[in-house]
XYZ file of C-alpha atoms in Angstrom:
102
model
C -20.001 -5.289 -2.728
C -18.268 -3.685 -5.506
C -14.488 -2.759 -5.059
C -11.964 0.411 -5.624
C -8.357 -0.992 -6.815
C -5.967 0.412 -6.581
C -2.592 -0.415 -9.018
C 0.280 0.318 -7.579
C 3.334 0.222 -9.781
C 6.828 0.121 -8.631
C 9.529 -0.179 -11.633
C 12.949 -1.094 -10.318
C 16.027 1.291 -9.558
C 18.102 2.318 -7.172
C 17.866 3.259 -3.397
C 17.889 7.973 -2.463
C 20.241 8.988 0.109
C 18.187 7.996 3.172
C 16.932 4.886 2.078
C 18.534 1.962 4.519
C 21.510 1.632 1.614
C 22.038 3.438 -0.440
C 23.341 2.757 -4.120
C 21.845 -0.077 -4.403
C 19.895 -1.486 -7.011
C 16.068 -2.996 -5.984
C 13.335 -4.183 -7.549
C 10.072 -3.094 -7.953
C 6.885 -4.601 -8.236
C 2.413 -4.327 -8.425
C 0.946 -3.551 -6.077
C -2.732 -3.512 -5.835
C -5.355 -2.169 -3.050
C -9.113 -3.258 -2.260
C -11.374 -0.439 -0.884
C -15.335 -0.722 -0.765
C -16.910 1.326 -3.693
C -18.989 3.971 -1.157
C -17.884 7.755 -0.001
C -15.992 5.843 2.771
C -14.284 4.116 0.486
C -13.173 7.252 -2.042
C -12.631 9.469 0.310
C -10.510 6.982 1.996
C -8.706 5.951 -1.860
C -7.252 10.023 -1.934
C -6.254 9.943 1.515
C -4.224 6.873 0.262
C -3.312 8.797 -3.252
C -1.702 11.932 -0.894
C 0.659 9.670 0.805
C 1.042 7.377 -2.050
C 2.330 11.364 -3.734
C 5.035 11.377 -0.692
C 6.470 8.517 -0.741
C 4.752 6.855 2.523
C 3.255 3.566 0.860
C 6.489 1.813 0.202
C 9.554 1.246 1.860
C 12.985 -1.038 0.203
C 13.409 -3.678 2.965
C 16.086 -6.565 2.438
C 14.565 -9.796 1.268
C 16.983 -12.530 1.111
C 20.142 -10.598 0.099
C 18.274 -9.075 -2.838
C 16.789 -5.449 -1.682
C 13.242 -4.917 -2.704
C 10.075 -2.772 -2.738
C 7.931 -3.954 -0.240
C 4.307 -1.926 1.190
C 5.524 0.983 4.411
C 3.298 0.851 7.239
C 0.043 2.390 5.725
C -2.272 -1.082 6.082
C -3.480 -1.856 2.767
C -6.554 -4.256 1.921
C -4.608 -6.358 -0.486
C -6.987 -9.341 -1.081
C -11.027 -8.583 -1.248
C -11.533 -11.560 0.718
C -10.282 -13.907 3.473
C -10.593 -11.577 6.177
C -8.589 -8.929 8.414
C -5.965 -12.180 9.094
C -4.784 -12.442 5.182
C -5.222 -8.764 5.223
C -9.333 -8.824 3.087
C -12.398 -7.988 3.446
C -14.520 -8.462 5.781
C -13.262 -6.060 8.428
C -14.862 -3.228 9.593
C -12.164 -1.736 11.917
C -10.386 -1.420 8.492
C -11.106 2.301 7.367
C -11.492 4.222 10.286
C -8.118 2.414 11.486
C -6.090 2.706 7.824
C -7.909 6.639 7.816
C -5.953 7.738 11.265
C -2.618 5.644 10.491
C -3.147 8.578 7.642
């Protein structure tokens, strides 16, 4: 099937109050997620966009002594294949699960 591709470009910056280590610089990155291009997938894309606008999509984590942006608690499919174990499709439950989280 065809896919919707969501691309998030997170710039490097400095953590704010409320982050684990305020004032620390952190590394950004490009993050990509996939959804099926159907009505349910499009609806989910809108919910994911809202979650992103509210700052719920990403978190800052310490990784090997440096702070970096990583995915937060909302599950995203970062690959179009590989199955559930590799954060990809096929995964029949994904849209239901992510909508429950959202």
